[in-house]
């Protein structure tokens, strides 16, 4: 499986379609307990996600409804489910871990990590949106997990995705990096913030950089994006040119922000910085934004 599942969005509302796919004999179901995914224990790269059959489902989830992830090129359907018992014990040889730990330890392939992110974002949305925001009545899942419906007021609710602008700012041969109190010791990263209503991603990036560091930003270009299911963010990665140099930190947002020379950033990336400073891990879009700019 290459991880590029067909989500079949044009078929998910067809009568009987969901039940047919869920109960197909070779259907595979990933199971989360609380916010942790069942994966094979062992050295990095030795295992992967634990997949269950539809026959195992009643014991695992006790009535909660799985969400459809997609179908692979061999016609195998993939679902994800939230265990009703948040303390479900993993089977022998398995372990339940949060996605950050799974990614940092390299326990699943990049393709399966994308599936895990899709699954967690959908399942967490269902957990948090059991009631109608219009009338307060209970809602029910529909469209194979991509919609919730209120039968009281006929309201329809869809999974939310919160866009975040994250931007690497350069000025000559230097890059602006900052750190917040929640970062690992010695780690510096690009600046980021949520896109607000009525705002472009480019304007959000300029605003966040100015609010956090006092730096004005001119030209901005899009580089890449990354889903970040904590719980449902979409990181919009950009690069920008600073039009000012003096930093004024907002202490509510950052502990520190500095201009780092490209040579210093290379040292941070290869672990040779004299002060032990480091870049974000390579599971993050910030790491790849920095590396792409450094590689020209």
PDB file of C-alpha atoms in Angstrom:
ATOM      1  CA  UNK A   1       0.000   0.000   0.000  1.00  0.00           C
ATOM      2  CA  UNK A   2       1.413   3.370  -0.993  1.00  0.00           C
ATOM      3  CA  UNK A   3      -0.695   5.390   1.424  1.00  0.00           C
ATOM      4  CA  UNK A   4      -2.447   7.303  -1.356  1.00  0.00           C
ATOM      5  CA  UNK A   5      -5.918   6.007  -0.661  1.00  0.00           C
ATOM      6  CA  UNK A   6      -8.897   7.021  -2.780  1.00  0.00           C
ATOM      7  CA  UNK A   7     -11.332   8.652  -0.343  1.00  0.00           C
ATOM      8  CA  UNK A   8     -14.281   8.029  -2.715  1.00  0.00           C
ATOM      9  CA  UNK A   9     -16.007  11.241  -1.658  1.00  0.00           C
ATOM     10  CA  UNK A  10     -18.528  10.932  -4.488  1.00  0.00           C
ATOM     11  CA  UNK A  11     -19.880   7.631  -3.129  1.00  0.00           C
ATOM     12  CA  UNK A  12     -19.921   8.064   0.647  1.00  0.00           C
ATOM     13  CA  UNK A  13     -23.571   9.186   0.811  1.00  0.00           C
ATOM     14  CA  UNK A  14     -24.931   6.343  -1.344  1.00  0.00           C
ATOM     15  CA  UNK A  15     -27.462   4.094   0.462  1.00  0.00           C
ATOM     16  CA  UNK A  16     -25.851   0.935   1.791  1.00  0.00           C
ATOM     17  CA  UNK A  17     -22.376   1.931   0.604  1.00  0.00           C
ATOM     18  CA  UNK A  18     -20.879   2.491   4.066  1.00  0.00           C
ATOM     19  CA  UNK A  19     -22.113  -0.820   5.471  1.00  0.00           C
ATOM     20  CA  UNK A  20     -20.898  -2.710   2.406  1.00  0.00           C
ATOM     21  CA  UNK A  21     -17.384  -1.282   2.678  1.00  0.00           C
ATOM     22  CA  UNK A  22     -17.161  -1.677   6.453  1.00  0.00           C
ATOM     23  CA  UNK A  23     -18.254  -5.312   6.378  1.00  0.00           C
ATOM     24  CA  UNK A  24     -16.190  -6.426   3.399  1.00  0.00           C
ATOM     25  CA  UNK A  25     -14.114  -9.507   4.359  1.00  0.00           C
ATOM     26  CA  UNK A  26     -10.716  -7.857   3.828  1.00  0.00           C
ATOM     27  CA  UNK A  27     -11.543  -4.463   5.397  1.00  0.00           C
ATOM     28  CA  UNK A  28      -8.801  -3.112   7.677  1.00  0.00           C
ATOM     29  CA  UNK A  29      -9.558  -0.965  10.750  1.00  0.00           C
ATOM     30  CA  UNK A  30      -7.077   1.074  12.799  1.00  0.00           C
ATOM     31  CA  UNK A  31      -8.076   1.618  16.426  1.00  0.00           C
ATOM     32  CA  UNK A  32      -7.374   4.579  18.686  1.00  0.00           C
ATOM     33  CA  UNK A  33      -7.684   4.383  22.450  1.00  0.00           C
ATOM     34  CA  UNK A  34      -8.151   7.952  23.702  1.00  0.00           C
ATOM     35  CA  UNK A  35      -5.699   9.862  21.469  1.00  0.00           C
ATOM     36  CA  UNK A  36      -3.269   6.954  21.120  1.00  0.00           C
ATOM     37  CA  UNK A  37      -2.949   4.640  18.130  1.00  0.00           C
ATOM     38  CA  UNK A  38      -2.299   0.907  18.324  1.00  0.00           C
ATOM     39  CA  UNK A  39       1.035   0.153  16.634  1.00  0.00           C
ATOM     40  CA  UNK A  40       3.523  -2.710  16.602  1.00  0.00           C
ATOM     41  CA  UNK A  41       6.100  -2.449  19.363  1.00  0.00           C
ATOM     42  CA  UNK A  42       9.767  -2.843  18.538  1.00  0.00           C
ATOM     43  CA  UNK A  43      12.698  -0.973  17.004  1.00  0.00           C
ATOM     44  CA  UNK A  44      12.029   1.884  14.606  1.00  0.00           C
ATOM     45  CA  UNK A  45      10.903   0.634  11.218  1.00  0.00           C
ATOM     46  CA  UNK A  46      10.198  -2.910  12.451  1.00  0.00           C
ATOM     47  CA  UNK A  47       6.421  -2.677  12.614  1.00  0.00           C
ATOM     48  CA  UNK A  48       3.591  -0.379  11.679  1.00  0.00           C
ATOM     49  CA  UNK A  49      -0.044   0.323  12.380  1.00  0.00           C
ATOM     50  CA  UNK A  50      -2.118  -2.482  13.851  1.00  0.00           C
ATOM     51  CA  UNK A  51      -5.037  -3.281  11.551  1.00  0.00           C
ATOM     52  CA  UNK A  52      -8.146  -5.095  12.782  1.00  0.00           C
ATOM     53  CA  UNK A  53     -10.822  -6.948  10.845  1.00  0.00           C
ATOM     54  CA  UNK A  54     -14.495  -5.980  10.834  1.00  0.00           C
ATOM     55  CA  UNK A  55     -15.262  -9.162  12.828  1.00  0.00           C
ATOM     56  CA  UNK A  56     -13.203  -7.775  15.726  1.00  0.00           C
ATOM     57  CA  UNK A  57     -14.980  -4.427  15.685  1.00  0.00           C
ATOM     58  CA  UNK A  58     -17.901  -5.018  18.119  1.00  0.00           C
ATOM     59  CA  UNK A  59     -15.524  -6.064  20.901  1.00  0.00           C
ATOM     60  CA  UNK A  60     -13.179  -3.149  20.237  1.00  0.00           C
ATOM     61  CA  UNK A  61     -15.463  -0.159  19.885  1.00  0.00           C
ATOM     62  CA  UNK A  62     -18.780  -1.178  21.485  1.00  0.00           C
ATOM     63  CA  UNK A  63     -21.103   0.773  19.219  1.00  0.00           C
ATOM     64  CA  UNK A  64     -19.002   3.777  18.187  1.00  0.00           C
ATOM     65  CA  UNK A  65     -19.033   4.242  14.414  1.00  0.00           C
ATOM     66  CA  UNK A  66     -15.793   3.903  12.399  1.00  0.00           C
ATOM     67  CA  UNK A  67     -14.774   6.523   9.833  1.00  0.00           C
ATOM     68  CA  UNK A  68     -13.803   5.655   6.268  1.00  0.00           C
ATOM     69  CA  UNK A  69     -10.224   6.521   5.309  1.00  0.00           C
ATOM     70  CA  UNK A  70     -10.152   5.223   1.745  1.00  0.00           C
ATOM     71  CA  UNK A  71      -9.574   2.291  -0.563  1.00  0.00           C
ATOM     72  CA  UNK A  72      -6.156   1.210  -1.822  1.00  0.00           C
ATOM     73  CA  UNK A  73      -5.136   0.158  -5.327  1.00  0.00           C
ATOM     74  CA  UNK A  74      -5.883  -3.483  -4.485  1.00  0.00           C
ATOM     75  CA  UNK A  75      -9.461  -2.681  -3.480  1.00  0.00           C
ATOM     76  CA  UNK A  76      -8.925  -3.004   0.281  1.00  0.00           C
ATOM     77  CA  UNK A  77     -11.030  -0.641   2.407  1.00  0.00           C
ATOM     78  CA  UNK A  78      -9.413   1.191   5.331  1.00  0.00           C
ATOM     79  CA  UNK A  79     -11.285   2.562   8.332  1.00  0.00           C
ATOM     80  CA  UNK A  80     -10.422   3.992  11.742  1.00  0.00           C
ATOM     81  CA  UNK A  81     -12.353   3.645  14.991  1.00  0.00           C
ATOM     82  CA  UNK A  82     -12.276   5.144  18.467  1.00  0.00           C
ATOM     83  CA  UNK A  83     -12.290   2.521  21.212  1.00  0.00           C
ATOM     84  CA  UNK A  84     -15.213   3.022  23.566  1.00  0.00           C
ATOM     85  CA  UNK A  85     -12.956   2.021  26.467  1.00  0.00           C
ATOM     86  CA  UNK A  86     -10.236   4.668  26.626  1.00  0.00           C
ATOM     87  CA  UNK A  87      -8.043   2.235  28.530  1.00  0.00           C
ATOM     88  CA  UNK A  88      -8.226  -0.592  25.990  1.00  0.00           C
ATOM     89  CA  UNK A  89      -5.245  -2.883  26.483  1.00  0.00           C
ATOM     90  CA  UNK A  90      -3.043  -3.469  23.424  1.00  0.00           C
ATOM     91  CA  UNK A  91      -2.615  -7.032  22.191  1.00  0.00           C
ATOM     92  CA  UNK A  92       0.688  -8.866  22.635  1.00  0.00           C
ATOM     93  CA  UNK A  93       3.452  -7.216  20.634  1.00  0.00           C
ATOM     94  CA  UNK A  94       1.491  -3.967  20.327  1.00  0.00           C
ATOM     95  CA  UNK A  95       1.643  -0.610  22.064  1.00  0.00           C
ATOM     96  CA  UNK A  96      -0.645   2.440  22.195  1.00  0.00           C
ATOM     97  CA  UNK A  97       1.222   5.697  21.509  1.00  0.00           C
ATOM     98  CA  UNK A  98       0.376   9.295  20.609  1.00  0.00           C
ATOM     99  CA  UNK A  99       1.130  10.350  17.039  1.00  0.00           C
ATOM    100  CA  UNK A 100       4.002  12.654  17.986  1.00  0.00           C
ATOM    101  CA  UNK A 101       5.848   9.779  19.666  1.00  0.00           C
ATOM    102  CA  UNK A 102       5.072   7.430  16.765  1.00  0.00           C
ATOM    103  CA  UNK A 103       6.449   9.949  14.264  1.00  0.00           C
ATOM    104  CA  UNK A 104       9.554  10.811  16.290  1.00  0.00           C
ATOM    105  CA  UNK A 105      10.392   7.133  16.800  1.00  0.00           C
ATOM    106  CA  UNK A 106       9.739   6.248  13.162  1.00  0.00           C
ATOM    107  CA  UNK A 107       7.385   3.400  14.102  1.00  0.00           C
ATOM    108  CA  UNK A 108       5.269   3.660  10.941  1.00  0.00           C
ATOM    109  CA  UNK A 109       6.013   4.647   7.351  1.00  0.00           C
ATOM    110  CA  UNK A 110       5.445   8.208   6.168  1.00  0.00           C
ATOM    111  CA  UNK A 111       2.450   7.045   4.118  1.00  0.00           C
ATOM    112  CA  UNK A 112       0.820   5.329   7.085  1.00  0.00           C
ATOM    113  CA  UNK A 113       1.614   8.343   9.240  1.00  0.00           C
ATOM    114  CA  UNK A 114      -0.542  10.367   6.842  1.00  0.00           C
ATOM    115  CA  UNK A 115      -3.374   7.881   7.315  1.00  0.00           C
ATOM    116  CA  UNK A 116      -2.957   8.100  11.083  1.00  0.00           C
ATOM    117  CA  UNK A 117      -3.179  11.896  10.912  1.00  0.00           C
ATOM    118  CA  UNK A 118      -6.348  11.690   8.803  1.00  0.00           C
ATOM    119  CA  UNK A 119      -7.870   9.194  11.231  1.00  0.00           C
ATOM    120  CA  UNK A 120      -7.051  11.130  14.385  1.00  0.00           C
ATOM    121  CA  UNK A 121      -8.378  14.409  13.012  1.00  0.00           C
ATOM    122  CA  UNK A 122     -11.690  12.815  11.998  1.00  0.00           C
ATOM    123  CA  UNK A 123     -12.155  10.803  15.191  1.00  0.00           C
ATOM    124  CA  UNK A 124     -11.341  13.733  17.455  1.00  0.00           C
ATOM    125  CA  UNK A 125     -13.815  15.891  15.547  1.00  0.00           C
ATOM    126  CA  UNK A 126     -16.559  13.349  16.220  1.00  0.00           C
ATOM    127  CA  UNK A 127     -15.675  13.199  19.916  1.00  0.00           C
ATOM    128  CA  UNK A 128     -15.883  17.003  20.214  1.00  0.00           C
ATOM    129  CA  UNK A 129     -18.981  17.617  18.075  1.00  0.00           C
ATOM    130  CA  UNK A 130     -21.632  15.282  19.427  1.00  0.00           C
ATOM    131  CA  UNK A 131     -24.109  18.134  19.826  1.00  0.00           C
ATOM    132  CA  UNK A 132     -25.566  20.565  17.314  1.00  0.00           C
ATOM    133  CA  UNK A 133     -24.048  24.057  17.476  1.00  0.00           C
ATOM    134  CA  UNK A 134     -27.363  25.445  16.198  1.00  0.00           C
ATOM    135  CA  UNK A 135     -29.921  23.950  18.613  1.00  0.00           C
ATOM    136  CA  UNK A 136     -27.917  21.862  21.098  1.00  0.00           C
ATOM    137  CA  UNK A 137     -29.526  18.510  20.261  1.00  0.00           C
ATOM    138  CA  UNK A 138     -27.504  15.348  19.768  1.00  0.00           C
ATOM    139  CA  UNK A 139     -26.066  14.739  16.317  1.00  0.00           C
ATOM    140  CA  UNK A 140     -25.349  11.494  14.463  1.00  0.00           C
ATOM    141  CA  UNK A 141     -22.524  10.601  12.062  1.00  0.00           C
ATOM    142  CA  UNK A 142     -23.221  10.368   8.324  1.00  0.00           C
ATOM    143  CA  UNK A 143     -21.383  10.144   4.982  1.00  0.00           C
ATOM    144  CA  UNK A 144     -18.972   7.499   6.288  1.00  0.00           C
ATOM    145  CA  UNK A 145     -17.769   9.814   9.043  1.00  0.00           C
ATOM    146  CA  UNK A 146     -17.394  13.064   7.069  1.00  0.00           C
ATOM    147  CA  UNK A 147     -20.560  14.715   8.328  1.00  0.00           C
ATOM    148  CA  UNK A 148     -22.763  14.912  11.430  1.00  0.00           C
ATOM    149  CA  UNK A 149     -26.485  15.518  11.132  1.00  0.00           C
ATOM    150  CA  UNK A 150     -28.928  17.000  13.621  1.00  0.00           C
ATOM    151  CA  UNK A 151     -32.347  15.363  13.220  1.00  0.00           C
ATOM    152  CA  UNK A 152     -33.958  18.041  15.401  1.00  0.00           C
ATOM    153  CA  UNK A 153     -33.190  21.119  13.287  1.00  0.00           C
ATOM    154  CA  UNK A 154     -31.831  19.375  10.120  1.00  0.00           C
ATOM    155  CA  UNK A 155     -28.447  21.047  10.637  1.00  0.00           C
ATOM    156  CA  UNK A 156     -25.423  19.541   8.908  1.00  0.00           C
ATOM    157  CA  UNK A 157     -21.934  19.814  10.381  1.00  0.00           C
ATOM    158  CA  UNK A 158     -18.630  19.019   8.683  1.00  0.00           C
ATOM    159  CA  UNK A 159     -15.091  18.342   9.955  1.00  0.00           C
ATOM    160  CA  UNK A 160     -13.201  21.558  10.533  1.00  0.00           C
ATOM    161  CA  UNK A 161      -9.677  22.337   9.450  1.00  0.00           C
ATOM    162  CA  UNK A 162      -7.921  25.299  11.056  1.00  0.00           C
ATOM    163  CA  UNK A 163      -5.339  26.957   8.763  1.00  0.00           C
ATOM    164  CA  UNK A 164      -2.068  28.077  10.321  1.00  0.00           C
ATOM    165  CA  UNK A 165       0.427  30.300   8.503  1.00  0.00           C
ATOM    166  CA  UNK A 166       4.017  29.298   9.219  1.00  0.00           C
ATOM    167  CA  UNK A 167       6.787  31.291   7.589  1.00  0.00           C
ATOM    168  CA  UNK A 168      10.557  31.301   7.244  1.00  0.00           C
ATOM    169  CA  UNK A 169      11.765  34.926   7.195  1.00  0.00           C
ATOM    170  CA  UNK A 170      15.117  35.807   5.677  1.00  0.00           C
ATOM    171  CA  UNK A 171      17.181  38.988   5.426  1.00  0.00           C
ATOM    172  CA  UNK A 172      20.288  38.530   3.331  1.00  0.00           C
ATOM    173  CA  UNK A 173      22.119  35.434   4.606  1.00  0.00           C
ATOM    174  CA  UNK A 174      20.231  35.352   7.906  1.00  0.00           C
ATOM    175  CA  UNK A 175      16.953  33.780   9.034  1.00  0.00           C
ATOM    176  CA  UNK A 176      14.586  34.826  11.817  1.00  0.00           C
ATOM    177  CA  UNK A 177      13.905  32.029  14.317  1.00  0.00           C
ATOM    178  CA  UNK A 178      12.184  32.131  17.682  1.00  0.00           C
ATOM    179  CA  UNK A 179      11.364  29.893  20.605  1.00  0.00           C
ATOM    180  CA  UNK A 180       8.436  29.626  22.982  1.00  0.00           C
ATOM    181  CA  UNK A 181       8.369  28.242  26.491  1.00  0.00           C
ATOM    182  CA  UNK A 182       6.798  24.976  25.324  1.00  0.00           C
ATOM    183  CA  UNK A 183       9.708  24.117  22.992  1.00  0.00           C
ATOM    184  CA  UNK A 184      12.348  21.560  23.869  1.00  0.00           C
ATOM    185  CA  UNK A 185      15.439  23.074  25.449  1.00  0.00           C
ATOM    186  CA  UNK A 186      17.613  24.855  22.896  1.00  0.00           C
ATOM    187  CA  UNK A 187      15.183  24.506  19.987  1.00  0.00           C
ATOM    188  CA  UNK A 188      14.395  27.448  17.688  1.00  0.00           C
ATOM    189  CA  UNK A 189      11.798  27.437  14.928  1.00  0.00           C
ATOM    190  CA  UNK A 190      10.013  29.532  12.335  1.00  0.00           C
ATOM    191  CA  UNK A 191       7.153  31.749  13.487  1.00  0.00           C
ATOM    192  CA  UNK A 192       3.517  30.763  12.977  1.00  0.00           C
ATOM    193  CA  UNK A 193      -0.050  31.691  13.834  1.00  0.00           C
ATOM    194  CA  UNK A 194      -3.671  30.979  12.981  1.00  0.00           C
ATOM    195  CA  UNK A 195      -5.254  32.574   9.923  1.00  0.00           C
ATOM    196  CA  UNK A 196      -8.121  34.780  11.109  1.00  0.00           C
ATOM    197  CA  UNK A 197     -11.504  35.283   9.369  1.00  0.00           C
ATOM    198  CA  UNK A 198     -11.300  37.452   6.251  1.00  0.00           C
ATOM    199  CA  UNK A 199      -7.522  37.191   6.106  1.00  0.00           C
ATOM    200  CA  UNK A 200      -5.262  35.691   3.438  1.00  0.00           C
ATOM    201  CA  UNK A 201      -2.567  33.264   4.506  1.00  0.00           C
ATOM    202  CA  UNK A 202       0.067  35.759   3.350  1.00  0.00           C
ATOM    203  CA  UNK A 203      -1.397  38.583   5.416  1.00  0.00           C
ATOM    204  CA  UNK A 204      -1.726  36.273   8.416  1.00  0.00           C
ATOM    205  CA  UNK A 205       1.969  35.403   8.145  1.00  0.00           C
ATOM    206  CA  UNK A 206       2.969  39.086   7.990  1.00  0.00           C
ATOM    207  CA  UNK A 207       0.728  39.943  10.934  1.00  0.00           C
ATOM    208  CA  UNK A 208       1.944  37.096  13.135  1.00  0.00           C
ATOM    209  CA  UNK A 209       5.598  37.866  12.478  1.00  0.00           C
ATOM    210  CA  UNK A 210       5.103  41.547  13.293  1.00  0.00           C
ATOM    211  CA  UNK A 211       3.044  40.833  16.423  1.00  0.00           C
ATOM    212  CA  UNK A 212       5.525  38.308  17.792  1.00  0.00           C
ATOM    213  CA  UNK A 213       8.838  39.852  16.755  1.00  0.00           C
ATOM    214  CA  UNK A 214       8.238  43.405  15.510  1.00  0.00           C
ATOM    215  CA  UNK A 215       9.691  42.462  12.102  1.00  0.00           C
ATOM    216  CA  UNK A 216       7.997  43.814   8.980  1.00  0.00           C
ATOM    217  CA  UNK A 217       7.686  41.396   6.057  1.00  0.00           C
ATOM    218  CA  UNK A 218       7.455  42.251   2.376  1.00  0.00           C
ATOM    219  CA  UNK A 219       7.147  39.650  -0.369  1.00  0.00           C
ATOM    220  CA  UNK A 220       5.687  36.294   0.683  1.00  0.00           C
ATOM    221  CA  UNK A 221       5.554  33.105  -1.364  1.00  0.00           C
ATOM    222  CA  UNK A 222       3.885  29.751  -0.750  1.00  0.00           C
ATOM    223  CA  UNK A 223       6.230  26.759  -0.349  1.00  0.00           C
ATOM    224  CA  UNK A 224       4.420  23.704   1.043  1.00  0.00           C
ATOM    225  CA  UNK A 225       1.698  22.484   3.414  1.00  0.00           C
ATOM    226  CA  UNK A 226       1.322  19.825   6.087  1.00  0.00           C
ATOM    227  CA  UNK A 227      -1.689  18.437   7.970  1.00  0.00           C
ATOM    228  CA  UNK A 228      -1.077  18.687  11.718  1.00  0.00           C
ATOM    229  CA  UNK A 229      -3.865  16.835  13.566  1.00  0.00           C
ATOM    230  CA  UNK A 230      -3.425  18.393  17.027  1.00  0.00           C
ATOM    231  CA  UNK A 231      -6.327  18.503  16.749  1.00  0.00           C
ATOM    232  CA  UNK A 232      -7.110  19.673  13.174  1.00  0.00           C
ATOM    233  CA  UNK A 233      -4.620  22.158  11.784  1.00  0.00           C
ATOM    234  CA  UNK A 234      -3.377  22.625   8.238  1.00  0.00           C
ATOM    235  CA  UNK A 235       0.064  24.226   8.230  1.00  0.00           C
ATOM    236  CA  UNK A 236       0.552  26.571   5.260  1.00  0.00           C
ATOM    237  CA  UNK A 237       4.300  26.916   4.811  1.00  0.00           C
ATOM    238  CA  UNK A 238       5.666  30.110   3.280  1.00  0.00           C
ATOM    239  CA  UNK A 239       8.867  32.049   2.829  1.00  0.00           C
ATOM    240  CA  UNK A 240       9.189  35.810   3.185  1.00  0.00           C
ATOM    241  CA  UNK A 241      11.655  38.669   2.970  1.00  0.00           C
ATOM    242  CA  UNK A 242      12.039  40.993   5.948  1.00  0.00           C
ATOM    243  CA  UNK A 243      11.931  44.745   5.346  1.00  0.00           C
ATOM    244  CA  UNK A 244      13.119  45.603   8.865  1.00  0.00           C
ATOM    245  CA  UNK A 245      15.793  44.207  11.172  1.00  0.00           C
ATOM    246  CA  UNK A 246      15.245  45.318  14.787  1.00  0.00           C
ATOM    247  CA  UNK A 247      13.470  42.654  16.863  1.00  0.00           C
ATOM    248  CA  UNK A 248      10.889  43.544  19.510  1.00  0.00           C
ATOM    249  CA  UNK A 249       9.641  40.374  21.210  1.00  0.00           C
ATOM    250  CA  UNK A 250       6.099  39.864  22.478  1.00  0.00           C
ATOM    251  CA  UNK A 251       6.845  38.054  25.777  1.00  0.00           C
ATOM    252  CA  UNK A 252       3.388  36.467  25.796  1.00  0.00           C
ATOM    253  CA  UNK A 253       4.284  34.644  22.569  1.00  0.00           C
ATOM    254  CA  UNK A 254       8.044  34.114  22.586  1.00  0.00           C
ATOM    255  CA  UNK A 255      10.849  33.622  25.059  1.00  0.00           C
ATOM    256  CA  UNK A 256      13.402  34.661  22.448  1.00  0.00           C
ATOM    257  CA  UNK A 257      13.841  35.511  18.767  1.00  0.00           C
ATOM    258  CA  UNK A 258      17.064  36.114  16.865  1.00  0.00           C
ATOM    259  CA  UNK A 259      18.603  36.498  13.447  1.00  0.00           C
ATOM    260  CA  UNK A 260      20.705  33.386  12.782  1.00  0.00           C
ATOM    261  CA  UNK A 261      23.302  33.266  10.037  1.00  0.00           C
ATOM    262  CA  UNK A 262      22.948  30.441   7.539  1.00  0.00           C
ATOM    263  CA  UNK A 263      26.213  28.949   8.832  1.00  0.00           C
ATOM    264  CA  UNK A 264      24.808  28.917  12.364  1.00  0.00           C
ATOM    265  CA  UNK A 265      21.574  27.292  11.167  1.00  0.00           C
ATOM    266  CA  UNK A 266      23.584  24.577   9.412  1.00  0.00           C
ATOM    267  CA  UNK A 267      25.366  23.929  12.697  1.00  0.00           C
ATOM    268  CA  UNK A 268      22.010  23.720  14.487  1.00  0.00           C
ATOM    269  CA  UNK A 269      20.847  21.205  11.907  1.00  0.00           C
ATOM    270  CA  UNK A 270      23.852  18.890  12.125  1.00  0.00           C
ATOM    271  CA  UNK A 271      24.219  19.026  15.902  1.00  0.00           C
ATOM    272  CA  UNK A 272      27.456  21.026  16.022  1.00  0.00           C
ATOM    273  CA  UNK A 273      26.175  24.352  17.368  1.00  0.00           C
ATOM    274  CA  UNK A 274      28.534  25.476  20.190  1.00  0.00           C
ATOM    275  CA  UNK A 275      25.600  26.392  22.453  1.00  0.00           C
ATOM    276  CA  UNK A 276      23.690  23.193  21.724  1.00  0.00           C
ATOM    277  CA  UNK A 277      20.936  25.005  19.820  1.00  0.00           C
ATOM    278  CA  UNK A 278      18.868  22.884  17.455  1.00  0.00           C
ATOM    279  CA  UNK A 279      16.212  22.977  14.740  1.00  0.00           C
ATOM    280  CA  UNK A 280      12.742  21.371  14.987  1.00  0.00           C
ATOM    281  CA  UNK A 281      12.594  17.606  14.293  1.00  0.00           C
ATOM    282  CA  UNK A 282      12.102  16.482  10.718  1.00  0.00           C
ATOM    283  CA  UNK A 283       8.474  15.458  11.298  1.00  0.00           C
ATOM    284  CA  UNK A 284       7.574  19.167  11.310  1.00  0.00           C
ATOM    285  CA  UNK A 285       7.010  21.473   8.364  1.00  0.00           C
ATOM    286  CA  UNK A 286       9.228  24.061  10.080  1.00  0.00           C
ATOM    287  CA  UNK A 287      12.228  21.759   9.650  1.00  0.00           C
ATOM    288  CA  UNK A 288      11.561  21.299   5.933  1.00  0.00           C
ATOM    289  CA  UNK A 289      10.902  25.002   5.342  1.00  0.00           C
ATOM    290  CA  UNK A 290      14.247  25.862   6.889  1.00  0.00           C
ATOM    291  CA  UNK A 291      16.103  23.139   4.991  1.00  0.00           C
ATOM    292  CA  UNK A 292      14.533  24.080   1.653  1.00  0.00           C
ATOM    293  CA  UNK A 293      15.598  27.709   2.008  1.00  0.00           C
ATOM    294  CA  UNK A 294      19.060  26.694   3.169  1.00  0.00           C
ATOM    295  CA  UNK A 295      19.450  24.340   0.194  1.00  0.00           C
ATOM    296  CA  UNK A 296      18.546  27.202  -2.125  1.00  0.00           C
TER     297      UNK A 296
END
